[in-house]
């Protein structure tokens, strides 16, 4: 396995772990305090898929912030 390939694989595994932790811990906790709309949940699911498939940490975090902004202020 080439170094760049192993780095991509490591980044993908980290994103997978972080997204699983987010879905299992942070999302249920946020639903208790903030009413999360169906559109907000759709954004979160799309962002998780984008992060896992594309393994781009910046795009994942930027989209996550964007989805919370849209969900809370619109």
N, CA, C, O and CB atoms as a CASP TS submission, in Angstrom:
PFRMAT TS
TARGET T0000
AUTHOR 0000-0000-0000
METHOD Language model
MODEL 1
PARENT N/A
ATOM      1  N   UNK     1       0.852  -1.179   0.000  1.00  0.00           N
ATOM      2  CA  UNK     1       0.000   0.000   0.000  1.00  0.00           C
ATOM      3  C   UNK     1       0.895   1.238   0.000  1.00  0.00           C
ATOM      4  O   UNK     1       1.777   1.364   0.850  1.00  0.00           O
ATOM      5  CB  UNK     1      -0.968   0.000   1.230  1.00  0.00           C
ATOM      6  N   UNK     2       0.681   2.126  -0.920  1.00  0.00           N
ATOM      7  CA  UNK     2       1.509   3.327  -1.013  1.00  0.00           C
ATOM      8  C   UNK     2       1.200   4.269   0.155  1.00  0.00           C
ATOM      9  O   UNK     2       0.125   4.181   0.750  1.00  0.00           O
ATOM     10  CB  UNK     2       1.277   4.048  -2.369  1.00  0.00           C
ATOM     11  N   UNK     3       2.128   5.164   0.487  1.00  0.00           N
ATOM     12  CA  UNK     3       1.911   6.076   1.619  1.00  0.00           C
ATOM     13  C   UNK     3       0.670   6.950   1.470  1.00  0.00           C
ATOM     14  O   UNK     3      -0.055   7.163   2.442  1.00  0.00           O
ATOM     15  CB  UNK     3       3.114   6.960   1.792  1.00  0.00           C
ATOM     16  N   UNK     4       0.418   7.458   0.261  1.00  0.00           N
ATOM     17  CA  UNK     4      -0.762   8.311   0.086  1.00  0.00           C
ATOM     18  C   UNK     4      -2.046   7.498   0.223  1.00  0.00           C
ATOM     19  O   UNK     4      -3.054   7.990   0.731  1.00  0.00           O
ATOM     20  CB  UNK     4      -0.724   9.009  -1.284  1.00  0.00           C
ATOM     21  N   UNK     5      -1.997   6.264  -0.230  1.00  0.00           N
ATOM     22  CA  UNK     5      -3.169   5.389  -0.119  1.00  0.00           C
ATOM     23  C   UNK     5      -3.455   5.064   1.346  1.00  0.00           C
ATOM     24  O   UNK     5      -4.613   5.060   1.765  1.00  0.00           O
ATOM     25  CB  UNK     5      -2.953   4.085  -0.922  1.00  0.00           C
ATOM     26  N   UNK     6      -2.410   4.794   2.122  1.00  0.00           N
ATOM     27  CA  UNK     6      -2.610   4.484   3.534  1.00  0.00           C
ATOM     28  C   UNK     6      -3.073   5.722   4.304  1.00  0.00           C
ATOM     29  O   UNK     6      -3.829   5.603   5.268  1.00  0.00           O
ATOM     30  CB  UNK     6      -1.315   3.930   4.149  1.00  0.00           C
ATOM     31  N   UNK     7      -2.625   6.907   3.886  1.00  0.00           N
ATOM     32  CA  UNK     7      -3.091   8.142   4.528  1.00  0.00           C
ATOM     33  C   UNK     7      -4.570   8.364   4.240  1.00  0.00           C
ATOM     34  O   UNK     7      -5.321   8.766   5.129  1.00  0.00           O
ATOM     35  CB  UNK     7      -2.265   9.354   4.043  1.00  0.00           C
ATOM     36  N   UNK     8      -4.997   8.103   3.002  1.00  0.00           N
ATOM     37  CA  UNK     8      -6.418   8.213   2.670  1.00  0.00           C
ATOM     38  C   UNK     8      -7.241   7.227   3.485  1.00  0.00           C
ATOM     39  O   UNK     8      -8.319   7.561   3.977  1.00  0.00           O
ATOM     40  CB  UNK     8      -6.642   7.974   1.171  1.00  0.00           C
ATOM     41  N   UNK     9      -6.726   6.012   3.625  1.00  0.00           N
ATOM     42  CA  UNK     9      -7.437   4.986   4.388  1.00  0.00           C
ATOM     43  C   UNK     9      -7.543   5.392   5.857  1.00  0.00           C
ATOM     44  O   UNK     9      -8.592   5.216   6.476  1.00  0.00           O
ATOM     45  CB  UNK     9      -6.724   3.623   4.258  1.00  0.00           C
ATOM     46  N   UNK    10      -6.460   5.933   6.415  1.00  0.00           N
ATOM     47  CA  UNK    10      -6.474   6.370   7.813  1.00  0.00           C
ATOM     48  C   UNK    10      -7.467   7.513   8.010  1.00  0.00           C
ATOM     49  O   UNK    10      -8.209   7.530   8.992  1.00  0.00           O
ATOM     50  CB  UNK    10      -5.063   6.807   8.259  1.00  0.00           C
ATOM     51  N   UNK    11      -7.482   8.466   7.078  1.00  0.00           N
ATOM     52  CA  UNK    11      -8.425   9.580   7.176  1.00  0.00           C
ATOM     53  C   UNK    11      -9.859   9.081   7.085  1.00  0.00           C
ATOM     54  O   UNK    11     -10.741   9.583   7.781  1.00  0.00           O
ATOM     55  CB  UNK    11      -8.154  10.614   6.077  1.00  0.00           C
ATOM     56  N   UNK    12     -10.089   8.105   6.234  1.00  0.00           N
ATOM     57  CA  UNK    12     -11.430   7.544   6.091  1.00  0.00           C
ATOM     58  C   UNK    12     -11.875   6.841   7.368  1.00  0.00           C
ATOM     59  O   UNK    12     -13.030   6.965   7.774  1.00  0.00           O
ATOM     60  CB  UNK    12     -11.474   6.569   4.915  1.00  0.00           C
ATOM     61  N   UNK    13     -10.972   6.109   8.000  1.00  0.00           N
ATOM     62  CA  UNK    13     -11.297   5.419   9.253  1.00  0.00           C
ATOM     63  C   UNK    13     -11.565   6.417  10.379  1.00  0.00           C
ATOM     64  O   UNK    13     -12.460   6.212  11.198  1.00  0.00           O
ATOM     65  CB  UNK    13     -10.155   4.470   9.653  1.00  0.00           C
ATOM     66  N   UNK    14     -10.788   7.493  10.413  1.00  0.00           N
ATOM     67  CA  UNK    14     -11.013   8.523  11.433  1.00  0.00           C
ATOM     68  C   UNK    14     -12.378   9.169  11.231  1.00  0.00           C
ATOM     69  O   UNK    14     -13.123   9.360  12.192  1.00  0.00           O
ATOM     70  CB  UNK    14      -9.897   9.597  11.386  1.00  0.00           C
ATOM     71  N   UNK    15     -12.709   9.507   9.988  1.00  0.00           N
ATOM     72  CA  UNK    15     -14.017  10.103   9.704  1.00  0.00           C
ATOM     73  C   UNK    15     -15.148   9.155  10.051  1.00  0.00           C
ATOM     74  O   UNK    15     -16.173   9.577  10.586  1.00  0.00           O
ATOM     75  CB  UNK    15     -14.112  10.503   8.240  1.00  0.00           C
ATOM     76  N   UNK    16     -14.971   7.883   9.752  1.00  0.00           N
ATOM     77  CA  UNK    16     -15.996   6.894  10.063  1.00  0.00           C
ATOM     78  C   UNK    16     -16.229   6.833  11.566  1.00  0.00           C
ATOM     79  O   UNK    16     -17.374   6.800  12.018  1.00  0.00           O
ATOM     80  CB  UNK    16     -15.596   5.509   9.526  1.00  0.00           C
ATOM     81  N   UNK    17     -15.150   6.819  12.341  1.00  0.00           N
ATOM     82  CA  UNK    17     -15.265   6.760  13.800  1.00  0.00           C
ATOM     83  C   UNK    17     -15.908   8.022  14.353  1.00  0.00           C
ATOM     84  O   UNK    17     -16.798   7.947  15.200  1.00  0.00           O
ATOM     85  CB  UNK    17     -13.891   6.555  14.437  1.00  0.00           C
ATOM     86  N   UNK    18     -15.464   9.182  13.878  1.00  0.00           N
ATOM     87  CA  UNK    18     -16.013  10.446  14.366  1.00  0.00           C
ATOM     88  C   UNK    18     -17.487  10.574  14.006  1.00  0.00           C
ATOM     89  O   UNK    18     -18.288  11.012  14.831  1.00  0.00           O
ATOM     90  CB  UNK    18     -15.225  11.631  13.792  1.00  0.00           C
ATOM     91  N   UNK    19     -17.853  10.199  12.791  1.00  0.00           N
ATOM     92  CA  UNK    19     -19.259  10.317  12.398  1.00  0.00           C
ATOM     93  C   UNK    19     -20.130   9.355  13.190  1.00  0.00           C
ATOM     94  O   UNK    19     -21.262   9.692  13.534  1.00  0.00           O
ATOM     95  CB  UNK    19     -19.421  10.055  10.899  1.00  0.00           C
ATOM     96  N   UNK    20     -19.621   8.158  13.486  1.00  0.00           N
ATOM     97  CA  UNK    20     -20.386   7.228  14.319  1.00  0.00           C
ATOM     98  C   UNK    20     -20.558   7.767  15.726  1.00  0.00           C
ATOM     99  O   UNK    20     -21.637   7.648  16.307  1.00  0.00           O
ATOM    100  CB  UNK    20     -19.702   5.864  14.364  1.00  0.00           C
ATOM    101  N   UNK    21     -19.513   8.357  16.279  1.00  0.00           N
ATOM    102  CA  UNK    21     -19.628   8.962  17.611  1.00  0.00           C
ATOM    103  C   UNK    21     -20.620  10.114  17.590  1.00  0.00           C
ATOM    104  O   UNK    21     -21.431  10.258  18.505  1.00  0.00           O
ATOM    105  CB  UNK    21     -18.255   9.454  18.105  1.00  0.00           C
ATOM    106  N   UNK    22     -20.558  10.933  16.547  1.00  0.00           N
ATOM    107  CA  UNK    22     -21.478  12.064  16.435  1.00  0.00           C
ATOM    108  C   UNK    22     -22.921  11.581  16.364  1.00  0.00           C
ATOM    109  O   UNK    22     -23.796  12.108  17.052  1.00  0.00           O
ATOM    110  CB  UNK    22     -21.143  12.912  15.201  1.00  0.00           C
ATOM    111  N   UNK    23     -23.165  10.574  15.525  1.00  0.00           N
ATOM    112  CA  UNK    23     -24.525  10.075  15.339  1.00  0.00           C
ATOM    113  C   UNK    23     -25.041   9.422  16.614  1.00  0.00           C
ATOM    114  O   UNK    23     -26.221   9.561  16.939  1.00  0.00           O
ATOM    115  CB  UNK    23     -24.577   9.078  14.176  1.00  0.00           C
ATOM    116  N   UNK    24     -24.178   8.710  17.345  1.00  0.00           N
ATOM    117  CA  UNK    24     -24.651   7.980  18.517  1.00  0.00           C
ATOM    118  C   UNK    24     -24.689   8.827  19.783  1.00  0.00           C
ATOM    119  O   UNK    24     -25.462   8.521  20.691  1.00  0.00           O
ATOM    120  CB  UNK    24     -23.782   6.784  18.748  1.00  0.00           C
ATOM    121  N   UNK    25     -23.875   9.890  19.875  1.00  0.00           N
ATOM    122  CA  UNK    25     -23.795  10.662  21.118  1.00  0.00           C
ATOM    123  C   UNK    25     -24.322  12.086  20.946  1.00  0.00           C
ATOM    124  O   UNK    25     -25.247  12.492  21.650  1.00  0.00           O
ATOM    125  CB  UNK    25     -22.356  10.704  21.613  1.00  0.00           C
ATOM    126  N   UNK    26     -23.746  12.839  20.027  1.00  0.00           N
ATOM    127  CA  UNK    26     -24.063  14.265  19.928  1.00  0.00           C
ATOM    128  C   UNK    26     -25.437  14.526  19.325  1.00  0.00           C
ATOM    129  O   UNK    26     -26.144  15.431  19.767  1.00  0.00           O
ATOM    130  CB  UNK    26     -23.014  14.967  19.103  1.00  0.00           C
ATOM    131  N   UNK    27     -25.818  13.754  18.334  1.00  0.00           N
ATOM    132  CA  UNK    27     -27.104  14.004  17.683  1.00  0.00           C
ATOM    133  C   UNK    27     -28.285  13.782  18.624  1.00  0.00           C
ATOM    134  O   UNK    27     -29.150  14.653  18.701  1.00  0.00           O
ATOM    135  CB  UNK    27     -27.250  13.112  16.466  1.00  0.00           C
ATOM    136  N   UNK    28     -28.367  12.655  19.348  1.00  0.00           N
ATOM    137  CA  UNK    28     -29.483  12.505  20.297  1.00  0.00           C
ATOM    138  C   UNK    28     -29.481  13.579  21.384  1.00  0.00           C
ATOM    139  O   UNK    28     -30.546  14.034  21.800  1.00  0.00           O
ATOM    140  CB  UNK    28     -29.427  11.131  20.947  1.00  0.00           C
ATOM    141  N   UNK    29     -28.298  13.990  21.848  1.00  0.00           N
ATOM    142  CA  UNK    29     -28.227  15.035  22.873  1.00  0.00           C
ATOM    143  C   UNK    29     -28.722  16.366  22.319  1.00  0.00           C
ATOM    144  O   UNK    29     -29.413  17.104  23.021  1.00  0.00           O
ATOM    145  CB  UNK    29     -26.787  15.182  23.399  1.00  0.00           C
ATOM    146  N   UNK    30     -28.379  16.686  21.066  1.00  0.00           N
ATOM    147  CA  UNK    30     -28.809  17.960  20.495  1.00  0.00           C
ATOM    148  C   UNK    30     -30.309  17.967  20.213  1.00  0.00           C
ATOM    149  O   UNK    30     -30.948  19.018  20.271  1.00  0.00           O
ATOM    150  CB  UNK    30     -28.035  18.251  19.210  1.00  0.00           C
ATOM    151  N   UNK    31     -30.868  16.804  19.908  1.00  0.00           N
ATOM    152  CA  UNK    31     -32.312  16.739  19.649  1.00  0.00           C
ATOM    153  C   UNK    31     -33.091  17.077  20.915  1.00  0.00           C
ATOM    154  O   UNK    31     -34.179  17.648  20.836  1.00  0.00           O
ATOM    155  CB  UNK    31     -32.714  15.337  19.132  1.00  0.00           C
ATOM    156  N   UNK    32     -32.545  16.729  22.086  1.00  0.00           N
ATOM    157  CA  UNK    32     -33.231  17.042  23.342  1.00  0.00           C
ATOM    158  C   UNK    32     -33.299  18.545  23.579  1.00  0.00           C
ATOM    159  O   UNK    32     -34.288  19.042  24.119  1.00  0.00           O
ATOM    160  CB  UNK    32     -32.525  16.363  24.516  1.00  0.00           C
ATOM    161  N   UNK    33     -32.257  19.275  23.180  1.00  0.00           N
ATOM    162  CA  UNK    33     -32.191  20.703  23.469  1.00  0.00           C
ATOM    163  C   UNK    33     -32.668  21.583  22.320  1.00  0.00           C
ATOM    164  O   UNK    33     -33.225  22.655  22.555  1.00  0.00           O
ATOM    165  CB  UNK    33     -30.791  21.073  23.823  1.00  0.00           C
ATOM    166  N   UNK    34     -32.459  21.153  21.099  1.00  0.00           N
ATOM    167  CA  UNK    34     -32.875  21.933  19.937  1.00  0.00           C
ATOM    168  C   UNK    34     -33.821  21.092  19.093  1.00  0.00           C
ATOM    169  O   UNK    34     -33.522  19.931  18.812  1.00  0.00           O
ATOM    170  CB  UNK    34     -31.646  22.394  19.098  1.00  0.00           C
ATOM    171  N   UNK    35     -34.947  21.645  18.685  1.00  0.00           N
ATOM    172  CA  UNK    35     -35.813  20.889  17.785  1.00  0.00           C
ATOM    173  C   UNK    35     -35.160  20.779  16.402  1.00  0.00           C
ATOM    174  O   UNK    35     -35.042  21.771  15.683  1.00  0.00           O
ATOM    175  CB  UNK    35     -37.208  21.558  17.678  1.00  0.00           C
ATOM    176  N   UNK    36     -34.751  19.598  16.050  1.00  0.00           N
ATOM    177  CA  UNK    36     -34.080  19.386  14.767  1.00  0.00           C
ATOM    178  C   UNK    36     -35.130  19.027  13.721  1.00  0.00           C
ATOM    179  O   UNK    36     -35.868  18.053  13.873  1.00  0.00           O
ATOM    180  CB  UNK    36     -32.992  18.264  14.874  1.00  0.00           C
ATOM    181  N   UNK    37     -35.186  19.807  12.683  1.00  0.00           N
ATOM    182  CA  UNK    37     -36.172  19.558  11.640  1.00  0.00           C
ATOM    183  C   UNK    37     -35.736  18.406  10.748  1.00  0.00           C
ATOM    184  O   UNK    37     -34.588  17.964  10.801  1.00  0.00           O
ATOM    185  CB  UNK    37     -36.397  20.817  10.806  1.00  0.00           C
ATOM    186  N   UNK    38     -36.652  17.932   9.937  1.00  0.00           N
ATOM    187  CA  UNK    38     -36.317  16.862   9.000  1.00  0.00           C
ATOM    188  C   UNK    38     -35.268  17.332   7.998  1.00  0.00           C
ATOM    189  O   UNK    38     -34.421  16.544   7.577  1.00  0.00           O
ATOM    190  CB  UNK    38     -37.576  16.377   8.264  1.00  0.00           C
ATOM    191  N   UNK    39     -35.314  18.601   7.615  1.00  0.00           N
ATOM    192  CA  UNK    39     -34.319  19.107   6.676  1.00  0.00           C
ATOM    193  C   UNK    39     -32.932  19.087   7.311  1.00  0.00           C
ATOM    194  O   UNK    39     -31.949  18.755   6.649  1.00  0.00           O
ATOM    195  CB  UNK    39     -34.679  20.532   6.221  1.00  0.00           C
ATOM    196  N   UNK    40     -32.852  19.442   8.597  1.00  0.00           N
ATOM    197  CA  UNK    40     -31.576  19.389   9.295  1.00  0.00           C
ATOM    198  C   UNK    40     -31.028  17.977   9.348  1.00  0.00           C
ATOM    199  O   UNK    40     -29.830  17.767   9.159  1.00  0.00           O
ATOM    200  CB  UNK    40     -31.722  19.938  10.696  1.00  0.00           C
ATOM    201  N   UNK    41     -31.896  17.002   9.604  1.00  0.00           N
ATOM    202  CA  UNK    41     -31.454  15.606   9.625  1.00  0.00           C
ATOM    203  C   UNK    41     -31.015  15.157   8.239  1.00  0.00           C
ATOM    204  O   UNK    41     -30.070  14.379   8.108  1.00  0.00           O
ATOM    205  CB  UNK    41     -32.574  14.693  10.145  1.00  0.00           C
ATOM    206  N   UNK    42     -31.694  15.643   7.205  1.00  0.00           N
ATOM    207  CA  UNK    42     -31.301  15.310   5.837  1.00  0.00           C
ATOM    208  C   UNK    42     -29.899  15.841   5.542  1.00  0.00           C
ATOM    209  O   UNK    42     -29.064  15.132   4.980  1.00  0.00           O
ATOM    210  CB  UNK    42     -32.316  15.882   4.826  1.00  0.00           C
ATOM    211  N   UNK    43     -29.647  17.112   5.931  1.00  0.00           N
ATOM    212  CA  UNK    43     -28.312  17.681   5.728  1.00  0.00           C
ATOM    213  C   UNK    43     -27.253  16.855   6.449  1.00  0.00           C
ATOM    214  O   UNK    43     -26.194  16.571   5.890  1.00  0.00           O
ATOM    215  CB  UNK    43     -28.267  19.137   6.218  1.00  0.00           C
ATOM    216  N   UNK    44     -27.544  16.469   7.695  1.00  0.00           N
ATOM    217  CA  UNK    44     -26.563  15.700   8.466  1.00  0.00           C
ATOM    218  C   UNK    44     -26.277  14.362   7.813  1.00  0.00           C
ATOM    219  O   UNK    44     -25.123  13.941   7.740  1.00  0.00           O
ATOM    220  CB  UNK    44     -27.053  15.486   9.894  1.00  0.00           C
ATOM    221  N   UNK    45     -27.313  13.690   7.340  1.00  0.00           N
ATOM    222  CA  UNK    45     -27.082  12.388   6.712  1.00  0.00           C
ATOM    223  C   UNK    45     -26.302  12.546   5.410  1.00  0.00           C
ATOM    224  O   UNK    45     -25.427  11.733   5.108  1.00  0.00           O
ATOM    225  CB  UNK    45     -28.417  11.674   6.446  1.00  0.00           C
ATOM    226  N   UNK    46     -26.614  13.587   4.637  1.00  0.00           N
ATOM    227  CA  UNK    46     -25.877  13.825   3.395  1.00  0.00           C
ATOM    228  C   UNK    46     -24.414  14.162   3.674  1.00  0.00           C
ATOM    229  O   UNK    46     -23.518  13.703   2.965  1.00  0.00           O
ATOM    230  CB  UNK    46     -26.531  14.957   2.598  1.00  0.00           C
ATOM    231  N   UNK    47     -24.181  14.964   4.708  1.00  0.00           N
ATOM    232  CA  UNK    47     -22.811  15.347   5.043  1.00  0.00           C
ATOM    233  C   UNK    47     -22.005  14.145   5.498  1.00  0.00           C
ATOM    234  O   UNK    47     -20.831  14.011   5.154  1.00  0.00           O
ATOM    235  CB  UNK    47     -22.805  16.419   6.125  1.00  0.00           C
ATOM    236  N   UNK    48     -22.634  13.275   6.269  1.00  0.00           N
ATOM    237  CA  UNK    48     -21.930  12.076   6.729  1.00  0.00           C
ATOM    238  C   UNK    48     -21.560  11.205   5.538  1.00  0.00           C
ATOM    239  O   UNK    48     -20.447  10.683   5.474  1.00  0.00           O
ATOM    240  CB  UNK    48     -22.795  11.277   7.733  1.00  0.00           C
ATOM    241  N   UNK    49     -22.481  11.044   4.595  1.00  0.00           N
ATOM    242  CA  UNK    49     -22.178  10.254   3.402  1.00  0.00           C
ATOM    243  C   UNK    49     -21.071  10.904   2.582  1.00  0.00           C
ATOM    244  O   UNK    49     -20.169  10.219   2.099  1.00  0.00           O
ATOM    245  CB  UNK    49     -23.434  10.078   2.544  1.00  0.00           C
ATOM    246  N   UNK    50     -21.137  12.225   2.424  1.00  0.00           N
ATOM    247  CA  UNK    50     -20.083  12.929   1.680  1.00  0.00           C
ATOM    248  C   UNK    50     -18.722  12.725   2.335  1.00  0.00           C
ATOM    249  O   UNK    50     -17.721  12.495   1.657  1.00  0.00           O
ATOM    250  CB  UNK    50     -20.401  14.430   1.588  1.00  0.00           C
ATOM    251  N   UNK    51     -18.699  12.812   3.657  1.00  0.00           N
ATOM    252  CA  UNK    51     -17.426  12.680   4.369  1.00  0.00           C
ATOM    253  C   UNK    51     -16.869  11.269   4.246  1.00  0.00           C
ATOM    254  O   UNK    51     -15.664  11.087   4.076  1.00  0.00           O
ATOM    255  CB  UNK    51     -17.599  13.045   5.843  1.00  0.00           C
ATOM    256  N   UNK    52     -17.742  10.275   4.332  1.00  0.00           N
ATOM    257  CA  UNK    52     -17.261   8.899   4.262  1.00  0.00           C
ATOM    258  C   UNK    52     -16.828   8.529   2.849  1.00  0.00           C
ATOM    259  O   UNK    52     -15.816   7.855   2.661  1.00  0.00           O
ATOM    260  CB  UNK    52     -18.339   7.938   4.744  1.00  0.00           C
ATOM    261  N   UNK    53     -17.593   8.969   1.863  1.00  0.00           N
ATOM    262  CA  UNK    53     -17.266   8.600   0.487  1.00  0.00           C
ATOM    263  C   UNK    53     -16.073   9.405  -0.022  1.00  0.00           C
ATOM    264  O   UNK    53     -15.156   8.848  -0.625  1.00  0.00           O
ATOM    265  CB  UNK    53     -18.480   8.816  -0.428  1.00  0.00           C
ATOM    266  N   UNK    54     -16.087  10.715   0.222  1.00  0.00           N
ATOM    267  CA  UNK    54     -15.025  11.566  -0.301  1.00  0.00           C
ATOM    268  C   UNK    54     -13.830  11.704   0.617  1.00  0.00           C
ATOM    269  O   UNK    54     -12.763  12.143   0.188  1.00  0.00           O
ATOM    270  CB  UNK    54     -15.565  12.907  -0.586  1.00  0.00           C
ATOM    271  N   UNK    55     -13.997  11.336   1.874  1.00  0.00           N
ATOM    272  CA  UNK    55     -12.960  11.469   2.914  1.00  0.00           C
ATOM    273  C   UNK    55     -12.289  12.837   2.878  1.00  0.00           C
ATOM    274  O   UNK    55     -11.067  12.948   2.781  1.00  0.00           O
ATOM    275  CB  UNK    55     -11.902  10.376   2.751  1.00  0.00           C
ATOM    276  N   UNK    56     -13.110  13.866   2.958  1.00  0.00           N
ATOM    277  CA  UNK    56     -12.604  15.236   2.998  1.00  0.00           C
ATOM    278  C   UNK    56     -13.047  15.871   4.313  1.00  0.00           C
ATOM    279  O   UNK    56     -14.216  16.221   4.475  1.00  0.00           O
ATOM    280  CB  UNK    56     -13.112  16.069   1.769  1.00  0.00           C
ATOM    281  N   UNK    57     -12.121  16.018   5.244  1.00  0.00           N
ATOM    282  CA  UNK    57     -12.461  16.500   6.581  1.00  0.00           C
ATOM    283  C   UNK    57     -12.968  17.937   6.534  1.00  0.00           C
ATOM    284  O   UNK    57     -13.932  18.267   7.226  1.00  0.00           O
ATOM    285  CB  UNK    57     -11.249  16.400   7.507  1.00  0.00           C
ATOM    286  N   UNK    58     -12.349  18.788   5.746  1.00  0.00           N
ATOM    287  CA  UNK    58     -12.740  20.193   5.704  1.00  0.00           C
ATOM    288  C   UNK    58     -14.152  20.341   5.165  1.00  0.00           C
ATOM    289  O   UNK    58     -14.948  21.107   5.708  1.00  0.00           O
ATOM    290  CB  UNK    58     -11.762  21.000   4.850  1.00  0.00           C
ATOM    291  N   UNK    59     -14.469  19.610   4.097  1.00  0.00           N
ATOM    292  CA  UNK    59     -15.809  19.690   3.518  1.00  0.00           C
ATOM    293  C   UNK    59     -16.846  19.188   4.519  1.00  0.00           C
ATOM    294  O   UNK    59     -17.932  19.758   4.624  1.00  0.00           O
ATOM    295  CB  UNK    59     -15.887  18.874   2.206  1.00  0.00           C
ATOM    296  N   UNK    60     -16.520  18.128   5.252  1.00  0.00           N
ATOM    297  CA  UNK    60     -17.436  17.571   6.241  1.00  0.00           C
ATOM    298  C   UNK    60     -17.715  18.588   7.346  1.00  0.00           C
ATOM    299  O   UNK    60     -18.874  18.838   7.675  1.00  0.00           O
ATOM    300  CB  UNK    60     -16.861  16.276   6.838  1.00  0.00           C
ATOM    301  N   UNK    61     -16.663  19.176   7.923  1.00  0.00           N
ATOM    302  CA  UNK    61     -16.850  20.119   9.025  1.00  0.00           C
ATOM    303  C   UNK    61     -17.517  21.405   8.552  1.00  0.00           C
ATOM    304  O   UNK    61     -18.361  21.957   9.257  1.00  0.00           O
ATOM    305  CB  UNK    61     -15.510  20.440   9.681  1.00  0.00           C
ATOM    306  N   UNK    62     -17.148  21.890   7.365  1.00  0.00           N
ATOM    307  CA  UNK    62     -17.782  23.091   6.832  1.00  0.00           C
ATOM    308  C   UNK    62     -19.258  22.880   6.573  1.00  0.00           C
ATOM    309  O   UNK    62     -20.078  23.745   6.880  1.00  0.00           O
ATOM    310  CB  UNK    62     -17.096  23.525   5.557  1.00  0.00           C
ATOM    311  N   UNK    63     -19.595  21.745   6.015  1.00  0.00           N
ATOM    312  CA  UNK    63     -20.997  21.431   5.768  1.00  0.00           C
ATOM    313  C   UNK    63     -21.768  21.229   7.051  1.00  0.00           C
ATOM    314  O   UNK    63     -22.947  21.575   7.132  1.00  0.00           O
ATOM    315  CB  UNK    63     -21.112  20.202   4.910  1.00  0.00           C
ATOM    316  N   UNK    64     -21.109  20.668   8.064  1.00  0.00           N
ATOM    317  CA  UNK    64     -21.759  20.451   9.352  1.00  0.00           C
ATOM    318  C   UNK    64     -22.125  21.784   9.983  1.00  0.00           C
ATOM    319  O   UNK    64     -23.239  21.952  10.480  1.00  0.00           O
ATOM    320  CB  UNK    64     -20.849  19.643  10.294  1.00  0.00           C
ATOM    321  N   UNK    65     -21.194  22.734   9.968  1.00  0.00           N
ATOM    322  CA  UNK    65     -21.475  24.071  10.492  1.00  0.00           C
ATOM    323  C   UNK    65     -22.590  24.728   9.688  1.00  0.00           C
ATOM    324  O   UNK    65     -23.472  25.373  10.254  1.00  0.00           O
ATOM    325  CB  UNK    65     -20.205  24.948  10.463  1.00  0.00           C
ATOM    326  N   UNK    66     -22.551  24.565   8.380  1.00  0.00           N
ATOM    327  CA  UNK    66     -23.570  25.151   7.515  1.00  0.00           C
ATOM    328  C   UNK    66     -24.945  24.570   7.825  1.00  0.00           C
ATOM    329  O   UNK    66     -25.932  25.305   7.855  1.00  0.00           O
ATOM    330  CB  UNK    66     -23.219  24.920   6.041  1.00  0.00           C
ATOM    331  N   UNK    67     -25.022  23.266   8.054  1.00  0.00           N
ATOM    332  CA  UNK    67     -26.325  22.645   8.318  1.00  0.00           C
ATOM    333  C   UNK    67     -26.893  23.129   9.642  1.00  0.00           C
ATOM    334  O   UNK    67     -28.099  23.355   9.742  1.00  0.00           O
ATOM    335  CB  UNK    67     -26.205  21.113   8.325  1.00  0.00           C
ATOM    336  N   UNK    68     -26.049  23.295  10.670  1.00  0.00           N
ATOM    337  CA  UNK    68     -26.552  23.806  11.941  1.00  0.00           C
ATOM    338  C   UNK    68     -26.985  25.258  11.807  1.00  0.00           C
ATOM    339  O   UNK    68     -27.981  25.664  12.405  1.00  0.00           O
ATOM    340  CB  UNK    68     -25.489  23.671  13.031  1.00  0.00           C
ATOM    341  N   UNK    69     -26.243  26.049  11.025  1.00  0.00           N
ATOM    342  CA  UNK    69     -26.625  27.441  10.803  1.00  0.00           C
ATOM    343  C   UNK    69     -27.988  27.508  10.118  1.00  0.00           C
ATOM    344  O   UNK    69     -28.860  28.266  10.543  1.00  0.00           O
ATOM    345  CB  UNK    69     -25.558  28.172   9.957  1.00  0.00           C
ATOM    346  N   UNK    70     -28.172  26.721   9.067  1.00  0.00           N
ATOM    347  CA  UNK    70     -29.443  26.706   8.337  1.00  0.00           C
ATOM    348  C   UNK    70     -30.567  26.240   9.250  1.00  0.00           C
ATOM    349  O   UNK    70     -31.663  26.801   9.227  1.00  0.00           O
ATOM    350  CB  UNK    70     -29.351  25.794   7.094  1.00  0.00           C
ATOM    351  N   UNK    71     -30.296  25.211  10.057  1.00  0.00           N
ATOM    352  CA  UNK    71     -31.332  24.619  10.889  1.00  0.00           C
ATOM    353  C   UNK    71     -31.734  25.540  12.039  1.00  0.00           C
ATOM    354  O   UNK    71     -32.911  25.592  12.396  1.00  0.00           O
ATOM    355  CB  UNK    71     -30.860  23.286  11.435  1.00  0.00           C
ATOM    356  N   UNK    72     -30.794  26.257  12.617  1.00  0.00           N
ATOM    357  CA  UNK    72     -31.097  27.060  13.798  1.00  0.00           C
ATOM    358  C   UNK    72     -31.573  28.468  13.470  1.00  0.00           C
ATOM    359  O   UNK    72     -32.360  29.037  14.226  1.00  0.00           O
ATOM    360  CB  UNK    72     -29.890  27.141  14.673  1.00  0.00           C
ATOM    361  N   UNK    73     -31.117  29.041  12.365  1.00  0.00           N
ATOM    362  CA  UNK    73     -31.407  30.444  12.106  1.00  0.00           C
ATOM    363  C   UNK    73     -32.373  30.687  10.957  1.00  0.00           C
ATOM    364  O   UNK    73     -32.740  31.836  10.709  1.00  0.00           O
ATOM    365  CB  UNK    73     -30.146  31.157  11.832  1.00  0.00           C
ATOM    366  N   UNK    74     -32.788  29.664  10.260  1.00  0.00           N
ATOM    367  CA  UNK    74     -33.702  29.866   9.132  1.00  0.00           C
ATOM    368  C   UNK    74     -35.064  29.324   9.497  1.00  0.00           C
ATOM    369  O   UNK    74     -35.991  29.390   8.689  1.00  0.00           O
ATOM    370  CB  UNK    74     -33.171  29.185   7.846  1.00  0.00           C
TER
END
